[in-house]
Amino acid sequence: MKNYPDILKSSLIALSLCTFGALSTQAEEDTGQHPGTPETEMSYKGAPSGIDPSVTKDMIGGEGPPMTKEEFAEAKKIFFERCAGCHGVLRKGATGKPLTPDITRKKGTDYLKVFITYGSPAGMPNWGTSGELTEEQVDLMARYIQHEPPQPPEWGLKEMKETWKVIVPVDQRPTKKMNDYNIDNIFSVTLRDAGQIALIDGDSKEIINVIDTGYAVHITRPSASGRYLYVIGRDAKINLIDLWMEKPDNVAEIKVGLEARSVETSKFEGYEDQYAIAGSYWPPQFTLMKGETLEPIKIVNTRGMTIDTQEYHPEPRVAAIVASHFHPDFIVNVKETGKILLVDYSDIKNLTVTTIPAARFLHDGGWDSTHRYFLTAANKSNKVAVVDAKERQLTALVDVDKIPHPGRGANFIDPEYGPVWATSALGNNKITLIGTDPVNHKEHAWKVVRVLEGQGGGSLFIKTNPKSRNLYVDTPLNPDAKISQSVAVFNIDDLEAGYEVLPIAEWADIGEGVKRVVQPEFNKAGDEVWFSVWNGKEQTSAIVIVDDKTRKLKKVIKDERLITPTGKFNVYNTTHDIY
C-alpha cells in the first residue's frame, strides 16, 4: 500500500479497529500474520468453503465500484477459498464480522484496502503485509465486497433426487454377514484430500478396502445395528457402505447440498437403521432420509432469528447432530442462530421440532457417560451447552475458555470430583473438566471442576476410554511443529502431575512434511489408541498405534493408499457413543 501517506494509513487503521472489533484483551501467540488472533484459531475458522464458486449467481450491481466479469470471478474465488469460513458465504457474518454492502460501501474502497492490507487485532488477517494477497488483489477484494454477495443455488428435493443412486438395491444385499471381519473393530479412516475412506481391520491392521466418497470426508457414523456406515464429505455427498458384503463397499449415495458437515442415524428402540439425517452448511437446512437407501423424505430450512439479538440470519449452518437414546429425537445444532433443535422422527409426515435456545456458534459435542446429557461447544461464545435428552430441555450453559473444540469429548471419573466430561480448545492450552453427575455429585454438576494445562492451543480432539487410565489431547493446528507432531497424555488418576509427550510423528518415521498428529481413537477392546499422522497430499502419511497401558509404540500402518488420513471412527465405539 505504498500509495498511502503514513498519516492516512495510521488514521484509517485506527478507525478500522474501532469499527470492526475491539482490541484483544488476552495475550496470545501471534505470528504477525493474524494480528491478535492465534494461528491455531485462524487455521480452523478460516477453512475454505466447500462450495464451488462457479455455481453461484454473480451479483455485479451498478452501485458498487466498477468491476469486469473476469475481476469479479477472481475475487469470488479468493473469497470462497480464504474468507467465507469466517464471514459466511453471504457475508452476513459468522465467526467473522458481516461484510454486506450496506456496511462496506459506507467505508469506501480506500478504507477497505487499508483494512485488508493491515488487518486488525480483533482477528482480521493482514492479507497484504503478510504477502498472502498482492496489492492488485487487495484492490480487487476491496471493490468486490462492495457488491452484493454471489448467490449459491438452493438445493431442494428435485436436485437431491437427481444425485440419488441406489447402487445395490435392498433386496439384492446380503441377508447375513458374508465376510470374516470383526465388524465391531473396523476403523473408517478419512482420506481427506483423496475423496475416499479406508476401511481398516482393527485386528489384523490391514486395509480392507479404499472406497470413493465425497471430498474431504468430515465424519463417519455407523447405523444402530453397526451394519451400515454413513459417510459425509464437505461437498455434502453421503455414501452408504454395507459392512455385511464380502468386500464392504458403497450401496447408495446422495448429495444433500453444496457444503455439509454432519450425518447421523436413528438409534431409539424400534427405529434402528430406519432413518438418517444430514445437516448442510449450504443451503442452511437438514434432510431426513430412509436409512437403508438414502431416499430423501423431508427437508427442513434452518434460516431464522438469532437467540440473542433476535436478528434474522440467512445462513445458519447445521453443525453436529446426535441421536437421542431416550426418545426418537435427532438433536441438531444450528450454528449461527444458537439454537438446538430436537427433531422428533416418530412421525416425519407431521414433523415436530422443539427449539432450545442455547448460545451462538454451536459446533461439536458428545454425550456424558450415561448418554442422557448432550454437551456441546458454542465455540466462539466460549460456552458449553448441556441438554437433557430425557427431559428434552436445556440444563445449563457452562463458561469455558477459549474456543472449545471437544470433538465428542472425553468421559471419565475424576478422583476428586466424580464423573466428568472434558474438552480441549483451539484458542489456548486449557483442558476443561465439567462435572456430569447431578445425582451423587450434585455440588459439582454442570460446573467447571478442574482446568488442566496441555501443550498449547490448536487442539481438535480429546479422547479416553472406560477401560483406559489415560487422557489423550492432540494439537494438530498448533504452529509449533514439535507440538503439532505430538500428543499430550495425562494419567487420569493423577491429573495434577502434568502430561507426558508422545512423539507420534517421530515414531511414524515417514520423512519430511508437516506431519500433523490428529484424532486419538481407541479400538473396541480399549487397549490400543490410533493416531493419524496427516501429511501433504504428495507426501507419506501413516497411522500410528500406541499400546494404551504402556504408552509405547505398537504398530505403524504405512500404505501408499493412505493419502492425508485424518478422522478415524471405530465401528463399536462410534455406534455405542463410547468416548
Tab-separated table of N, CA and C in Angstrom, residues 1 46 170 177 179 291 302 348 414 439 454 519 534 560:
chain	number	residue	atom	x	y	z
A	1	MET	N	0.831	-1.193	0.000
A	1	MET	CA	0.000	0.000	0.000
A	1	MET	C	0.872	1.251	0.000
A	46	GLY	N	-10.834	-20.253	9.407
A	46	GLY	CA	-10.641	-19.712	8.071
A	46	GLY	C	-10.582	-20.763	6.985
A	170	VAL	N	-31.925	-52.918	-1.834
A	170	VAL	CA	-32.005	-53.601	-0.540
A	170	VAL	C	-32.244	-55.092	-0.716
A	177	LYS	N	-24.032	-61.659	7.316
A	177	LYS	CA	-22.665	-61.178	7.101
A	177	LYS	C	-21.904	-62.169	6.216
A	179	ASN	N	-18.594	-61.951	5.298
A	179	ASN	CA	-17.137	-61.896	5.451
A	179	ASN	C	-16.761	-62.340	6.864
A	291	GLY	N	-33.193	-44.829	5.949
A	291	GLY	CA	-31.888	-45.276	6.405
A	291	GLY	C	-31.195	-46.270	5.507
A	302	THR	N	-33.297	-24.002	8.086
A	302	THR	CA	-32.908	-23.521	9.415
A	302	THR	C	-32.734	-22.012	9.481
A	348	ILE	N	-42.645	-38.398	10.744
A	348	ILE	CA	-41.961	-37.460	9.850
A	348	ILE	C	-42.957	-36.674	9.003
A	414	ASP	N	-13.167	-38.442	37.631
A	414	ASP	CA	-12.135	-37.642	38.275
A	414	ASP	C	-11.975	-38.139	39.719
A	439	VAL	N	-26.658	-36.535	40.461
A	439	VAL	CA	-27.267	-37.387	41.485
A	439	VAL	C	-26.335	-37.556	42.677
A	454	GLY	N	-2.401	-28.103	28.858
A	454	GLY	CA	-1.805	-29.009	27.897
A	454	GLY	C	-0.610	-28.381	27.210
A	519	GLN	N	-6.531	-36.713	16.060
A	519	GLN	CA	-7.655	-37.554	16.480
A	519	GLN	C	-7.270	-38.920	17.036
A	534	TRP	N	-0.946	-36.855	9.616
A	534	TRP	CA	-1.556	-36.223	8.438
A	534	TRP	C	-0.504	-35.361	7.743
A	560	GLU	N	0.649	-46.638	0.531
A	560	GLU	CA	0.565	-45.518	-0.411
A	560	GLU	C	-0.866	-45.060	-0.631
